[in-house]
């Protein structure tokens, strides 16, 4: 249960970015910006899953936790960054209000863009730190070793 907890920590990091961008742009919280926050939670959690899953695969191959985190961060940096950048760039015309009806959906785009930018940066640094801290904890290490041996039977 600790790894899902680590992954779910990406959502508050995204909310930091949403609050900052809404304050910076002077956009109010509305239903469409709240829809953007729900959308954002799914995208950001996916980035955390990609990072933690690859670290777990490397640990299963025998790497220690420090090397696994460093290698997963360097290997998965590009896919995570590409996912975030394509989403942010795709939402830019909507956030700028280009096109008809875009003023209604602009708060959604603004909240997703701001949250994703901040969450991506924080995910690449904070999530590995939590993974190492909780992964090196004695009780967590015992539980994960027990799970690996039980599931290997």
PDB file of N, CA and C in Angstrom, residues 4 9 11 17 23 27 39-40 42 44 67 72 80 96 99-100 103 114 120 125 146 149:
ATOM      1  N   UNK A   4       1.262   2.798  -3.905  1.00  0.00           N
ATOM      2  CA  UNK A   4       0.142   3.634  -4.349  1.00  0.00           C
ATOM      3  C   UNK A   4       0.065   4.954  -3.587  1.00  0.00           C
ATOM      4  N   UNK A   9       0.644  10.903  -4.109  1.00  0.00           N
ATOM      5  CA  UNK A   9       1.223  12.179  -3.669  1.00  0.00           C
ATOM      6  C   UNK A   9       1.462  13.142  -4.822  1.00  0.00           C
ATOM      7  N   UNK A  11      -0.825  14.121  -6.851  1.00  0.00           N
ATOM      8  CA  UNK A  11      -2.022  14.958  -7.011  1.00  0.00           C
ATOM      9  C   UNK A  11      -1.893  16.274  -6.237  1.00  0.00           C
ATOM     10  N   UNK A  17       0.362  23.736  -8.613  1.00  0.00           N
ATOM     11  CA  UNK A  17       0.456  24.405  -9.911  1.00  0.00           C
ATOM     12  C   UNK A  17      -0.855  25.022 -10.352  1.00  0.00           C
ATOM     13  N   UNK A  23      -4.090  31.995  -9.851  1.00  0.00           N
ATOM     14  CA  UNK A  23      -3.792  33.299  -9.257  1.00  0.00           C
ATOM     15  C   UNK A  23      -3.044  34.196 -10.236  1.00  0.00           C
ATOM     16  N   UNK A  27      -7.778  33.911 -13.146  1.00  0.00           N
ATOM     17  CA  UNK A  27      -8.920  33.076 -13.495  1.00  0.00           C
ATOM     18  C   UNK A  27      -9.580  32.575 -12.212  1.00  0.00           C
ATOM     19  N   UNK A  39      -9.150  15.953 -14.680  1.00  0.00           N
ATOM     20  CA  UNK A  39      -8.354  15.508 -15.822  1.00  0.00           C
ATOM     21  C   UNK A  39      -6.872  15.487 -15.470  1.00  0.00           C
ATOM     22  N   UNK A  40      -6.444  16.504 -14.793  1.00  0.00           N
ATOM     23  CA  UNK A  40      -5.050  16.638 -14.388  1.00  0.00           C
ATOM     24  C   UNK A  40      -4.621  15.526 -13.443  1.00  0.00           C
ATOM     25  N   UNK A  42      -5.575  12.467 -13.348  1.00  0.00           N
ATOM     26  CA  UNK A  42      -5.302  11.254 -14.115  1.00  0.00           C
ATOM     27  C   UNK A  42      -3.982  11.298 -14.857  1.00  0.00           C
ATOM     28  N   UNK A  44      -1.288  13.191 -14.149  1.00  0.00           N
ATOM     29  CA  UNK A  44      -0.161  13.267 -13.228  1.00  0.00           C
ATOM     30  C   UNK A  44       0.083  11.924 -12.537  1.00  0.00           C
ATOM     31  N   UNK A  67      20.323   2.971  -7.089  1.00  0.00           N
ATOM     32  CA  UNK A  67      20.616   2.848  -8.515  1.00  0.00           C
ATOM     33  C   UNK A  67      19.347   2.702  -9.333  1.00  0.00           C
ATOM     34  N   UNK A  72      15.795   4.785 -13.253  1.00  0.00           N
ATOM     35  CA  UNK A  72      14.410   4.982 -13.702  1.00  0.00           C
ATOM     36  C   UNK A  72      14.144   6.451 -13.996  1.00  0.00           C
ATOM     37  N   UNK A  80       8.114  10.984 -19.833  1.00  0.00           N
ATOM     38  CA  UNK A  80       7.280  11.804 -18.960  1.00  0.00           C
ATOM     39  C   UNK A  80       7.248  13.244 -19.462  1.00  0.00           C
ATOM     40  N   UNK A  96      -5.569  30.195 -24.609  1.00  0.00           N
ATOM     41  CA  UNK A  96      -5.469  31.561 -25.123  1.00  0.00           C
ATOM     42  C   UNK A  96      -6.800  32.106 -25.616  1.00  0.00           C
ATOM     43  N   UNK A  99     -10.569  30.702 -31.112  1.00  0.00           N
ATOM     44  CA  UNK A  99     -11.677  29.910 -31.627  1.00  0.00           C
ATOM     45  C   UNK A  99     -12.969  30.206 -30.889  1.00  0.00           C
ATOM     46  N   UNK A 100     -14.053  29.772 -31.505  1.00  0.00           N
ATOM     47  CA  UNK A 100     -15.360  30.040 -30.914  1.00  0.00           C
ATOM     48  C   UNK A 100     -15.648  29.097 -29.759  1.00  0.00           C
ATOM     49  N   UNK A 103     -13.707  30.444 -24.760  1.00  0.00           N
ATOM     50  CA  UNK A 103     -13.683  31.190 -23.491  1.00  0.00           C
ATOM     51  C   UNK A 103     -14.351  30.413 -22.363  1.00  0.00           C
ATOM     52  N   UNK A 114      -1.096  24.623 -15.983  1.00  0.00           N
ATOM     53  CA  UNK A 114      -0.320  25.031 -14.809  1.00  0.00           C
ATOM     54  C   UNK A 114      -0.017  23.874 -13.883  1.00  0.00           C
ATOM     55  N   UNK A 120       4.892  17.890 -13.122  1.00  0.00           N
ATOM     56  CA  UNK A 120       5.924  17.138 -13.842  1.00  0.00           C
ATOM     57  C   UNK A 120       7.295  17.415 -13.250  1.00  0.00           C
ATOM     58  N   UNK A 125      11.432  14.794  -9.143  1.00  0.00           N
ATOM     59  CA  UNK A 125      12.355  14.946  -8.027  1.00  0.00           C
ATOM     60  C   UNK A 125      11.781  14.457  -6.695  1.00  0.00           C
ATOM     61  N   UNK A 146       8.985 -10.039   1.393  1.00  0.00           N
ATOM     62  CA  UNK A 146       8.034 -11.119   1.653  1.00  0.00           C
ATOM     63  C   UNK A 146       7.064 -11.240   0.482  1.00  0.00           C
ATOM     64  N   UNK A 149       8.805 -12.879  -2.537  1.00  0.00           N
ATOM     65  CA  UNK A 149       9.024 -14.327  -2.411  1.00  0.00           C
ATOM     66  C   UNK A 149       7.699 -15.086  -2.463  1.00  0.00           C
TER      67      UNK A 149
END
